[in-house]
Short mmCIF file of C-alpha atoms in Angstrom, two decimals:
data_model
loop_
_atom_site.label_atom_id
_atom_site.label_comp_id
_atom_site.label_asym_id
_atom_site.label_seq_id
_atom_site.Cartn_x
_atom_site.Cartn_y
_atom_site.Cartn_z
CA MET A 334 58.44 2.79 -11.89
CA LEU A 335 56.37 1.90 -14.94
CA ASP A 336 58.11 4.49 -17.08
CA GLU A 337 61.46 3.32 -15.83
CA ARG A 338 60.63 -0.29 -16.67
CA ARG A 339 59.49 0.65 -20.15
CA LYS A 340 63.04 1.70 -20.90
CA GLU A 341 64.37 -1.78 -20.15
CA PRO A 342 64.39 -4.51 -22.77
CA ARG A 343 61.48 -6.85 -22.20
CA HIS A 344 61.75 -10.54 -22.89
CA VAL A 345 59.28 -13.26 -23.83
CA VAL A 346 60.96 -16.16 -22.10
CA VAL A 347 60.94 -19.95 -22.14
CA GLY A 348 61.73 -22.01 -19.04
CA ILE A 349 60.94 -19.52 -16.26
CA GLU A 350 57.96 -20.10 -14.01
CA ALA A 351 56.59 -17.68 -11.47
CA ALA A 352 54.37 -17.93 -8.41
CA LEU A 353 52.69 -14.96 -6.68
CA ASN A 354 52.29 -15.64 -2.95
CA GLY A 355 52.54 -19.31 -3.85
CA LEU A 356 49.96 -19.17 -6.69
CA PRO A 357 51.39 -20.16 -10.08
CA SER A 358 51.07 -17.40 -12.66
CA ALA A 359 52.30 -17.40 -16.23
CA ILE A 360 54.81 -14.74 -17.20
CA ILE A 361 53.74 -12.65 -20.17
CA ASP A 362 56.96 -10.71 -20.38
CA ILE A 363 59.76 -9.84 -18.04
CA SER A 364 62.54 -7.29 -17.77
CA ARG A 365 65.41 -6.88 -15.33
CA ARG A 366 63.27 -5.08 -12.75
CA GLY A 367 59.70 -5.70 -13.81
CA VAL A 368 57.42 -8.55 -14.72
CA ARG A 369 53.98 -8.79 -16.31
CA LEU A 370 52.00 -11.87 -15.37
CA ILE A 371 48.61 -13.38 -16.02
CA ARG A 372 46.39 -12.55 -13.08
CA PRO A 373 45.55 -15.71 -11.09
CA PRO A 374 41.80 -15.70 -10.36
CA ALA A 375 42.36 -16.74 -6.74
CA LEU A 376 44.88 -14.00 -5.99
CA PHE A 377 43.87 -11.14 -3.76
CA VAL A 378 45.77 -8.25 -5.32
CA GLU A 379 48.00 -6.47 -2.83
CA ASP A 380 50.58 -3.74 -3.16
CA ALA A 381 53.34 -6.17 -2.21
CA VAL A 382 53.66 -9.88 -3.00
CA VAL A 383 56.27 -12.58 -2.79
CA ILE A 384 57.31 -13.69 -6.27
CA ASP A 385 59.08 -17.03 -6.65
CA PHE A 386 60.90 -17.47 -9.97
CA THR A 387 61.88 -21.00 -10.94
CA LEU A 388 64.36 -21.44 -13.78
CA ALA A 389 64.13 -24.81 -15.50
CA PRO A 390 67.41 -26.75 -15.80
CA ARG A 391 69.44 -25.89 -18.88
CA GLY A 392 72.55 -27.62 -20.12
CA ARG A 393 74.67 -28.25 -17.06
CA THR A 394 72.85 -25.82 -14.81
CA GLN A 395 70.37 -27.25 -12.33
CA ARG A 396 66.88 -25.96 -11.58
CA ARG A 397 67.22 -22.69 -9.66
CA CYS A 398 64.72 -20.77 -7.53
CA PHE A 399 64.78 -17.10 -6.63
CA ARG A 400 62.47 -15.29 -4.26
CA VAL A 401 61.91 -11.55 -4.66
CA GLU A 402 59.51 -8.99 -3.28
CA GLY A 403 57.15 -7.60 -5.92
CA ARG A 404 55.70 -4.07 -5.77
CA LEU A 405 52.49 -3.55 -7.68
CA VAL A 406 52.80 -1.22 -10.65
CA ARG A 407 49.56 -1.92 -12.49
CA ALA A 408 46.62 -4.30 -12.25
CA THR A 409 44.05 -4.98 -14.96
CA ALA A 410 41.37 -7.63 -15.25
CA ILE A 411 43.77 -9.88 -17.04
CA ASP A 412 47.29 -9.09 -16.01
CA LEU A 413 49.42 -7.77 -13.17
CA THR A 414 52.66 -5.85 -13.43
CA TYR A 415 55.14 -5.88 -10.57
CA ALA A 416 58.48 -4.20 -10.02
CA TYR A 417 61.18 -6.09 -8.15
CA ASP A 418 64.87 -5.90 -7.37
CA PRO A 419 66.95 -8.27 -9.48
CA PRO A 420 67.94 -11.29 -7.41
CA LEU A 421 71.34 -11.64 -9.13
CA ARG A 422 73.87 -9.36 -10.72
CA GLN A 423 73.69 -11.37 -13.95
CA TRP A 424 69.87 -11.54 -13.86
CA ALA A 425 69.46 -9.49 -17.05
CA ALA A 426 71.87 -11.78 -18.88
CA MET A 427 69.96 -14.83 -17.67
CA LEU A 428 66.70 -13.39 -18.96
CA HIS A 429 68.34 -12.49 -22.25
CA ALA A 430 69.60 -16.07 -22.67
CA ARG A 431 66.10 -17.45 -22.16
CA ASP A 432 64.41 -14.99 -24.50
CA SER A 433 62.65 -17.07 -27.13
CA PHE A 434 63.33 -14.47 -29.82
CA VAL A 435 67.01 -14.37 -28.93
CA GLN A 436 67.17 -18.16 -29.01
CA THR A 437 65.82 -18.21 -32.54
CA ALA A 438 67.53 -15.06 -33.80
CA LEU A 439 68.82 -15.44 -37.35
CA LEU A 440 71.90 -13.58 -38.49
CA SER A 441 72.56 -12.33 -41.99
CA MET A 442 74.97 -14.36 -44.09
CA MET B 1201 59.27 -35.56 -66.17
CA THR B 1202 62.69 -37.05 -65.57
CA MET B 1203 64.91 -36.70 -62.58
CA GLN B 1204 68.61 -37.26 -62.94
CA ARG B 1205 70.03 -40.10 -60.91
CA ASP B 1206 72.43 -37.85 -59.01
CA MET B 1207 69.65 -35.45 -58.19
CA LEU B 1208 67.40 -38.29 -57.06
CA LYS B 1209 70.11 -39.55 -54.72
CA GLN B 1210 70.52 -36.10 -53.21
CA TYR B 1211 66.77 -35.80 -52.73
CA LEU B 1212 66.83 -39.14 -50.95
CA ARG B 1213 69.30 -37.67 -48.45
CA ALA B 1214 67.02 -34.73 -47.70
CA GLY B 1215 65.75 -34.12 -44.20
CA PRO B 1216 62.13 -34.16 -43.08
CA SER B 1217 61.30 -30.80 -44.59
CA ARG B 1218 61.66 -32.15 -48.14
CA ARG B 1219 61.18 -35.90 -47.82
CA LEU B 1220 58.58 -38.13 -46.20
CA ASP B 1221 59.63 -41.75 -46.55
CA VAL B 1222 56.23 -43.41 -46.22
CA GLY B 1223 57.68 -46.79 -47.24
CA PHE B 1224 60.32 -46.69 -44.51
CA PHE B 1225 57.75 -46.08 -41.79
CA SER B 1226 55.28 -48.59 -43.26
CA ARG B 1227 57.92 -51.33 -43.24
CA LYS B 1228 58.49 -50.76 -39.53
CA LEU B 1229 54.88 -51.72 -38.75
CA PRO B 1230 54.21 -55.32 -37.69
CA LYS B 1231 53.17 -57.50 -40.63
CA ASP B 1232 49.76 -58.24 -39.09
CA SER B 1233 48.89 -54.54 -38.62
CA GLN B 1234 45.34 -53.43 -39.36
CA ALA B 1235 44.75 -51.34 -42.49
CA ASP B 1236 44.19 -48.19 -40.44
CA ALA B 1237 47.72 -48.43 -39.02
CA TYR B 1238 48.99 -47.36 -42.44
CA LEU B 1239 48.92 -43.86 -43.86
CA PHE B 1240 47.19 -44.64 -47.14
CA ALA B 1241 44.20 -46.83 -47.98
CA ASN B 1242 45.76 -48.04 -51.26
CA ALA B 1243 48.49 -50.44 -50.19
CA PHE B 1244 50.91 -49.59 -53.02
CA LEU B 1245 51.07 -45.96 -51.85
CA ASN B 1246 52.38 -47.09 -48.47
CA GLY B 1247 55.65 -47.96 -50.16
CA CYS B 1248 56.16 -44.52 -51.68
CA ILE B 1249 58.50 -41.68 -50.84
CA LEU B 1250 57.05 -38.18 -50.98
CA PHE B 1251 59.23 -35.25 -51.97
CA LYS B 1252 58.63 -31.54 -51.91
CA TYR B 1253 59.79 -31.04 -55.45
CA VAL B 1254 60.57 -27.99 -57.51
CA ASP B 1255 58.87 -28.55 -60.84
CA LEU B 1256 60.28 -26.09 -63.31
CA GLU B 1257 57.70 -26.61 -66.04
CA ASP B 1258 54.84 -26.09 -63.65
CA ARG B 1259 56.43 -22.93 -62.37
CA ARG B 1260 56.84 -21.55 -65.83
CA GLY B 1261 53.26 -22.38 -66.67
CA GLY B 1262 52.22 -20.85 -63.39
CA ALA B 1263 49.38 -23.34 -63.02
CA LYS B 1264 49.42 -23.34 -59.26
CA GLY B 1265 51.42 -20.18 -58.88
CA ARG B 1266 53.86 -21.74 -56.44
CA LEU B 1267 57.26 -23.29 -56.63
CA ILE B 1268 56.92 -26.45 -54.58
CA ASN B 1269 54.95 -29.51 -55.63
CA THR B 1270 54.43 -32.88 -54.02
CA LEU B 1271 56.09 -35.68 -55.93
CA ILE B 1272 54.98 -39.26 -55.28
CA TYR B 1273 57.92 -41.54 -55.96
CA LEU B 1274 57.50 -45.31 -56.09
CA PRO B 1275 60.94 -46.99 -56.15
CA TYR B 1276 61.31 -50.12 -58.29
CA ASP B 1277 63.21 -51.64 -55.39
CA ASN B 1278 62.37 -50.42 -51.88
CA THR B 1279 65.78 -51.48 -50.59
CA SER B 1280 67.56 -49.37 -53.26
CA PRO B 1281 65.36 -46.33 -53.84
CA GLY B 1282 68.25 -44.52 -55.54
CA GLU B 1283 68.11 -46.94 -58.48
CA GLY B 1284 65.01 -45.37 -60.00
CA GLY B 1285 61.28 -45.78 -59.97
CA GLU B 1286 57.99 -44.30 -61.06
CA SER B 1287 56.76 -40.90 -60.07
CA ILE B 1288 53.98 -38.41 -60.52
CA ILE B 1289 53.43 -34.87 -59.39
CA PHE B 1290 50.39 -35.08 -57.15
CA CYS B 1291 47.05 -33.86 -58.38
CA LYS B 1292 43.70 -35.61 -58.31
CA ASP B 1293 43.78 -36.70 -61.95
CA ASN B 1294 47.37 -37.91 -61.84
CA LEU B 1295 46.68 -39.99 -58.75
CA GLN B 1296 43.56 -41.51 -60.28
CA GLN B 1297 45.51 -42.48 -63.38
CA LEU B 1298 48.28 -43.94 -61.27
CA CYS B 1299 45.77 -46.04 -59.33
CA GLU B 1300 44.19 -47.26 -62.56
CA TYR B 1301 47.62 -48.17 -63.88
CA LYS B 1302 48.68 -49.93 -60.69
CA LEU B 1303 45.42 -51.67 -59.87
CA SER B 1304 43.66 -51.85 -63.26
CA ALA B 1305 40.68 -49.56 -63.76
CA LYS B 1306 38.10 -51.99 -62.35
CA ALA B 1307 39.99 -52.61 -59.14
CA VAL B 1308 40.13 -48.94 -58.13
CA ASP B 1309 38.06 -48.50 -55.01
CA LYS B 1310 36.49 -45.03 -55.12
CA ASP B 1311 36.34 -44.65 -51.33
CA ARG B 1312 39.97 -45.61 -50.89
CA LEU B 1313 41.01 -43.31 -53.67
CA ALA B 1314 39.00 -40.43 -52.17
CA SER B 1315 40.55 -41.05 -48.76
CA ASP B 1316 44.08 -41.01 -50.18
CA ILE B 1317 43.36 -37.90 -52.22
CA GLU B 1318 42.19 -36.12 -49.07
CA LYS B 1319 45.40 -37.00 -47.23
CA LEU B 1320 47.62 -36.10 -50.13
CA LYS B 1321 45.78 -32.80 -50.55
CA VAL B 1322 46.67 -31.96 -46.96
CA LEU B 1323 50.31 -32.88 -47.56
CA ASP B 1324 50.33 -30.96 -50.82
CA SER B 1325 48.95 -27.86 -49.08
CA LEU B 1326 52.13 -27.57 -46.99
CA PRO B 1327 55.53 -26.18 -47.97
CA THR B 1328 57.30 -28.81 -45.87
CA PHE B 1329 56.96 -32.30 -44.40
CA SER B 1330 58.27 -31.17 -41.01
CA PRO B 1331 56.40 -33.51 -38.65
CA PHE B 1332 54.98 -30.76 -36.49
CA ILE B 1333 53.50 -28.94 -39.48
CA VAL B 1334 52.13 -32.19 -40.93
CA GLU B 1335 50.47 -33.15 -37.65
CA PHE B 1336 49.04 -29.67 -37.28
CA ALA B 1337 47.59 -29.74 -40.79
CA PHE B 1338 46.02 -33.18 -40.35
CA ARG B 1339 44.48 -32.14 -37.05
CA ARG B 1340 42.99 -29.06 -38.68
CA SER B 1341 41.55 -31.15 -41.47
CA GLN B 1342 40.10 -33.64 -38.98
CA LEU B 1343 42.06 -36.45 -40.59
CA THR B 1344 44.25 -38.88 -38.74
CA ILE B 1345 47.86 -39.65 -39.46
CA PRO B 1346 49.34 -42.61 -37.57
CA ASP B 1347 51.98 -41.45 -35.08
CA CYS B 1348 54.61 -43.79 -36.54
CA TYR B 1349 54.79 -41.60 -39.68
CA LEU B 1350 55.65 -38.47 -37.72
CA GLN B 1351 58.64 -39.37 -35.53
CA LEU B 1352 57.85 -36.68 -32.99
CA THR B 1353 59.40 -37.72 -29.68
CA PRO B 1354 57.75 -36.43 -26.49
CA GLU B 1355 60.84 -34.26 -25.85
CA VAL B 1356 60.68 -32.62 -29.28
CA ARG B 1357 56.95 -32.13 -28.96
CA GLU B 1358 57.34 -30.53 -25.54
CA THR B 1359 60.06 -28.17 -26.76
CA LEU B 1360 58.02 -27.09 -29.76
CA ASP B 1361 54.84 -26.64 -27.75
CA ALA B 1362 56.69 -24.50 -25.21
CA HIS B 1363 58.25 -22.41 -27.98
CA LEU B 1364 54.92 -21.75 -29.66
CA MET B 1365 52.95 -21.27 -26.43
CA VAL B 1366 55.36 -18.66 -25.23
CA ARG B 1367 54.98 -16.78 -28.51
CA LEU B 1368 51.19 -16.94 -28.47
CA ARG B 1369 50.59 -16.13 -24.81
CA PRO B 1370 51.46 -12.41 -24.71
CA LEU B 1371 49.53 -11.81 -27.89
CA ILE B 1372 46.43 -13.58 -26.66
CA VAL B 1373 46.50 -11.76 -23.35
CA ALA B 1374 47.31 -8.40 -24.86
CA ARG B 1375 44.77 -8.50 -27.67
CA CYS B 1376 41.93 -10.78 -26.66
CA GLN B 1377 40.90 -9.51 -23.26
CA PRO B 1378 39.53 -12.86 -22.10
CA SER B 1379 37.18 -12.76 -19.15
CA GLY B 1380 36.85 -15.13 -16.19
CA ASN B 1381 39.65 -17.61 -15.63
CA ILE B 1382 42.43 -15.97 -17.60
CA GLU B 1383 44.85 -18.85 -17.48
CA LYS B 1384 42.18 -21.25 -18.71
CA ALA B 1385 41.11 -18.83 -21.44
CA VAL B 1386 44.68 -18.53 -22.68
CA ALA B 1387 45.15 -22.31 -22.61
CA ASP B 1388 41.83 -22.86 -24.41
CA LEU B 1389 42.55 -20.36 -27.14
CA THR B 1390 46.03 -21.75 -27.64
CA THR B 1391 44.66 -25.29 -27.94
CA LYS B 1392 42.04 -24.08 -30.39
CA LEU B 1393 44.71 -22.35 -32.42
CA PHE B 1394 46.66 -25.58 -32.62
CA ARG B 1395 43.53 -27.44 -33.77
CA LEU B 1396 41.96 -24.58 -35.68
CA ARG B 1397 39.04 -26.13 -37.54
CA GLU B 1398 36.50 -23.32 -37.60
CA PRO B 1399 37.14 -19.57 -37.68
CA ALA B 1400 34.80 -19.30 -34.68
CA ASP B 1401 37.35 -21.23 -32.62
CA ALA B 1402 39.77 -18.33 -32.63
CA LEU B 1403 37.25 -15.52 -33.07
CA PRO B 1404 38.68 -13.15 -30.42
CA LEU B 1405 42.07 -13.34 -32.06
CA ILE B 1406 40.64 -13.03 -35.57
CA GLU B 1407 38.70 -9.93 -34.57
CA ALA B 1408 41.64 -8.44 -32.73
CA LEU B 1409 43.89 -8.93 -35.75
CA ARG B 1410 41.17 -7.77 -38.15
CA LEU B 1411 41.51 -10.84 -40.30
CA PRO B 1412 38.91 -11.46 -43.03
CA PRO B 1413 36.98 -14.54 -41.78
CA ALA B 1414 37.25 -16.28 -45.15
CA ILE B 1415 41.01 -16.53 -44.93
CA ALA B 1416 41.49 -16.28 -41.17
CA ASN B 1417 42.25 -19.97 -40.63
CA GLU B 1418 44.83 -19.99 -43.34
CA VAL B 1419 46.49 -16.83 -42.05
CA LEU B 1420 46.63 -18.09 -38.47
CA SER B 1421 48.00 -21.44 -39.61
CA SER B 1422 50.66 -19.63 -41.60
CA TRP B 1423 51.56 -17.59 -38.55
CA ILE B 1424 52.01 -20.73 -36.42
CA GLY B 1425 54.06 -22.15 -39.28
CA ILE B 1426 56.31 -19.08 -39.31
CA ALA B 1427 56.84 -19.31 -35.55
CA TYR B 1428 57.72 -22.97 -36.02
CA PHE B 1429 60.11 -22.26 -38.89
CA GLU B 1430 62.02 -19.80 -36.71
CA TYR B 1431 62.73 -22.71 -34.41
CA GLU B 1432 63.82 -24.95 -37.30
CA TYR B 1433 66.02 -22.26 -38.84
CA SER B 1434 67.80 -21.56 -35.56
CA GLY B 1435 68.90 -25.22 -35.54
CA LEU B 1436 70.04 -25.05 -39.16
CA GLN B 1437 71.97 -21.78 -38.82
CA PRO B 1438 75.25 -23.11 -37.32
CA LYS B 1439 75.48 -25.89 -39.93
CA LEU B 1440 74.85 -23.44 -42.72
CA ARG B 1441 77.60 -21.15 -41.47
CA GLU B 1442 79.94 -24.15 -41.46
CA LEU B 1443 79.00 -24.81 -45.07
CA ALA B 1444 79.53 -21.14 -45.98
CA ASN B 1445 82.98 -21.22 -44.36
CA TRP B 1446 83.86 -24.43 -46.18
CA LEU B 1447 82.81 -22.92 -49.50
CA ALA B 1448 84.94 -19.86 -48.80
CA CYS B 1449 87.93 -22.18 -48.35
CA GLN B 1450 87.40 -23.64 -51.85
CA ALA B 1451 88.13 -20.30 -53.51
CA GLU B 1452 91.51 -21.45 -54.83
CA SER B 1453 90.31 -24.56 -56.64
CA GLY B 1454 90.49 -23.49 -60.28
CA HIS B 1455 88.41 -21.11 -62.34
CA GLN B 1456 85.42 -23.36 -63.04
CA ALA B 1457 85.13 -24.44 -59.42
CA VAL B 1458 85.37 -20.85 -58.26
CA CYS B 1459 82.51 -19.85 -60.58
CA LEU B 1460 80.37 -22.60 -59.10
CA VAL B 1461 81.37 -21.71 -55.54
CA ASN B 1462 80.50 -18.07 -56.11
CA ALA B 1463 77.12 -18.91 -57.61
CA ILE B 1464 76.27 -21.25 -54.72
CA ARG B 1465 77.44 -18.78 -52.08
CA GLN B 1466 75.44 -16.02 -53.71
CA LYS B 1467 72.34 -18.20 -53.74
CA ILE B 1468 72.72 -19.23 -50.10
CA ARG B 1469 73.28 -15.65 -49.05
CA SER B 1470 70.32 -14.34 -50.96
CA ASP B 1471 67.92 -17.06 -49.78
CA TRP B 1472 69.07 -16.80 -46.20
CA ASN B 1473 68.77 -13.02 -46.18
CA ASP B 1474 65.22 -13.32 -47.52
CA VAL B 1475 64.35 -15.43 -44.52
CA VAL B 1476 66.15 -13.11 -42.10
CA SER B 1477 64.19 -10.24 -43.53
CA ILE B 1478 60.86 -12.08 -43.01
CA SER B 1479 61.91 -13.01 -39.49
CA MET B 1480 62.90 -9.43 -38.65
CA GLU B 1481 59.65 -8.05 -39.97
CA TYR B 1482 57.73 -10.63 -37.94
CA ARG B 1483 59.67 -9.84 -34.77
CA ASP B 1484 59.52 -6.09 -35.11
CA SER B 1485 55.80 -6.04 -35.80
CA TYR B 1486 55.13 -8.51 -32.97
CA ASP B 1487 57.24 -6.45 -30.59
CA THR B 1488 55.47 -3.24 -31.59
CA MET B 1489 52.08 -4.85 -30.97
CA VAL B 1490 52.78 -6.64 -27.70
CA PHE B 1491 55.06 -4.15 -26.01
CA ARG B 1492 54.01 -0.84 -27.55
CA GLY B 1493 50.34 -1.46 -28.22
CA ASN B 1494 50.50 -0.53 -31.92
CA MET B 1495 49.07 -3.38 -33.92
CA GLU B 1496 49.17 -1.90 -37.43
CA PRO B 1497 52.55 -3.39 -38.45
CA PHE B 1498 51.54 -6.87 -37.24
CA VAL B 1499 48.21 -6.71 -39.04
CA ALA B 1500 50.10 -5.73 -42.19
CA PHE B 1501 52.51 -8.60 -41.68
CA MET B 1502 49.67 -11.07 -41.17
CA ALA B 1503 48.19 -10.03 -44.50
CA ARG B 1504 51.35 -11.44 -46.09
CA ALA B 1505 51.70 -14.37 -43.69
CA ARG B 1506 50.83 -17.08 -46.20
CA ALA B 1507 53.38 -15.93 -48.78
CA CYS B 1508 56.04 -15.59 -46.07
CA TYR B 1509 55.21 -19.07 -44.75
CA TRP B 1510 55.67 -20.66 -48.17
CA ARG B 1511 58.85 -18.74 -48.84
CA MET B 1512 60.30 -19.83 -45.50
CA GLY B 1513 59.27 -23.43 -46.22
CA GLU B 1514 60.80 -23.36 -49.67
CA VAL B 1515 64.11 -21.95 -48.46
CA LEU B 1516 64.24 -24.22 -45.41
CA GLY B 1517 63.82 -27.29 -47.60
CA LEU B 1518 66.48 -26.13 -50.02
CA LEU B 1519 69.05 -25.18 -47.40
CA GLU B 1520 68.41 -28.26 -45.28
CA LEU B 1521 68.91 -30.46 -48.35
CA THR B 1522 72.07 -28.58 -49.32
CA VAL B 1523 73.54 -28.96 -45.84
CA ALA B 1524 72.63 -32.67 -45.76
CA VAL B 1525 74.32 -33.30 -49.12
CA TRP B 1526 77.41 -31.34 -48.07
CA ARG B 1527 77.73 -33.16 -44.75
CA HIS B 1528 77.37 -36.48 -46.54
CA LEU B 1529 80.35 -35.58 -48.71
CA VAL B 1530 82.57 -33.75 -46.27
CA LEU B 1531 82.22 -35.66 -43.01
CA PRO B 1532 83.97 -38.82 -44.27
CA VAL B 1533 86.82 -36.73 -45.72
CA GLY B 1534 87.49 -34.79 -42.52
CA GLU B 1535 90.28 -32.22 -42.75
CA ARG B 1536 91.68 -33.59 -46.01
CA LYS B 1537 91.17 -31.68 -49.27
CA LEU B 1538 88.84 -33.18 -51.84
CA PRO B 1539 90.44 -34.29 -55.13
CA PRO B 1540 89.63 -31.65 -57.79
CA ALA B 1541 87.43 -33.96 -59.89
CA GLN B 1542 85.35 -34.99 -56.88
CA LEU B 1543 85.08 -31.40 -55.71
CA TYR B 1544 83.93 -30.25 -59.15
CA GLU B 1545 81.35 -33.03 -59.38
CA PHE B 1546 80.04 -32.15 -55.94
CA LEU B 1547 79.84 -28.44 -56.73
CA VAL B 1548 77.94 -29.17 -59.94
CA THR B 1549 75.41 -31.26 -58.01
CA LEU B 1550 75.07 -28.59 -55.34
CA HIS B 1551 74.68 -25.95 -58.01
CA ASP B 1552 71.92 -27.98 -59.69
CA LEU B 1553 70.14 -28.49 -56.40
CA MET B 1554 70.31 -24.87 -55.35
CA LEU B 1555 69.71 -23.07 -58.58
CA VAL B 1556 67.03 -25.27 -60.06
CA GLY B 1557 64.39 -22.60 -59.61
CA ASP B 1558 66.59 -20.00 -61.21
CA ARG B 1559 67.18 -22.08 -64.36
CA ARG B 1560 63.97 -20.51 -65.50
CA ASP B 1561 66.23 -17.66 -66.60
CA GLU B 1562 68.26 -20.02 -68.78
CA LEU B 1563 65.10 -21.25 -70.44
CA ASP B 1564 63.90 -17.72 -70.88
CA GLY B 1565 67.06 -16.92 -72.76
CA ASN B 1566 69.12 -15.40 -69.95
CA SER B 1567 72.34 -17.16 -69.18
CA SER B 1568 73.06 -18.65 -65.80
CA PRO B 1569 76.51 -17.98 -64.30
CA VAL B 1570 77.52 -21.62 -64.74
CA ARG B 1571 76.08 -24.40 -66.83
CA ALA B 1572 76.47 -27.78 -65.22
CA GLY B 1573 77.40 -30.83 -67.27
CA PRO B 1574 74.85 -33.63 -67.48
CA PRO B 1575 75.46 -36.52 -65.09
CA ALA B 1576 74.19 -40.05 -65.84
CA SER B 1577 70.43 -39.87 -65.70
CA VAL B 1578 67.67 -42.19 -64.68
CA GLN B 1579 64.19 -41.95 -66.08
CA VAL B 1580 61.58 -41.26 -63.49
CA PRO B 1581 58.40 -41.16 -65.53
CA SER B 1582 56.00 -38.41 -64.65
CA HIS B 1583 52.83 -39.87 -65.96
CA PRO B 1584 51.25 -43.31 -65.66
CA GLN B 1585 50.99 -43.64 -69.43
CA SER B 1586 54.72 -43.32 -69.76
CA LEU B 1587 55.52 -45.96 -67.13
#
């Protein structure tokens, strides 16, 4: 799974929050089927967790919440990586649109 | 030093990256405000306008080795700043002489002068007056700047903080290996980076990026500045494309106008592409470090961070000013075509604004593509003796 995820574009995003089994955890980077998060000190690391993604309102779209099941890929002292199934067909596009590098991308004149 | 009246008026239209209208903000304060509500200790300075100014002579002499200087402009009439005034390029001696001229030598209070010099040194150390960068620099220097001079709304502040936090977080986690409460460690280090007074504050990051301690603060500040500029540039980009399209439409306006248009377009393209190239290098090296674990390219980029920061600031100021001047002219006209004389006058002004740095070539004996005719000028003395 880790190798597979490495092939996907990873995004550093603004406006997406995550909670692992209800514990808020900051997203370090995220791809269509994998997410790396800061390890919450209170979390007991398990092979499977419930991940709640909350997308902050943007333009005309309202705040949206998505619940997915996360499968542990890697755990270190500081971060956790989970694989998950995308909750929407256009999930990758949504992540792309909230990528802070994409938002500030400059084009040649 | 003299500044032509037309040029002065364009500078007065500049956005926050090139202009800090201290007088405007000071006049908004209640009349009975305490002295510490104002930016400067010497009252006359609280009526000034500060510009990030390209001083050709200084550049040629290479005294400071950088293009942008801080110009203190004191309008004769605060309600009509475009009608001329007195100005100096900031340096300690110039400011002292200005104070002696304004207050008479005996009335100069050394403490007040020292306090104002400190604040102006901070402002002079920046390539831009963008409020976020100014606030950041004052915080680092442990000096206070009253909020009313910054115009940072809570919404803007929140957006910028989020933008920068998101950029810093993966790097801090990936490189610093904090122990204990990770979230707290990340938040602490980010806060310290924003305050950044002592190298020890950001030691894990400095060690991870192999920065020489003597210049670490400056490098990290430049990096935050670059991340901030990306945000500013992304807002400017659509307006600049509009300007580029408008210029392209002026290609059938007579030979002289076309020469000017081509020179301006060439300058915009070249400056913009410089910034894109810095931004790409920053992104690629960041990506390689955070996602692929190879930090060499980012370390190499950081070694050049200060030069990149100044270059981005210089170009941002220039392009923002150009766009502001263009919008001022074009918005009232709408879809209609400008009369040829007005168009030519505008292009000459734009050409002067954009190519001022490159006129060095003219002075060095190389010819510039177009030589602009002299508009009516106003004397803005550069030195107290000449006031």
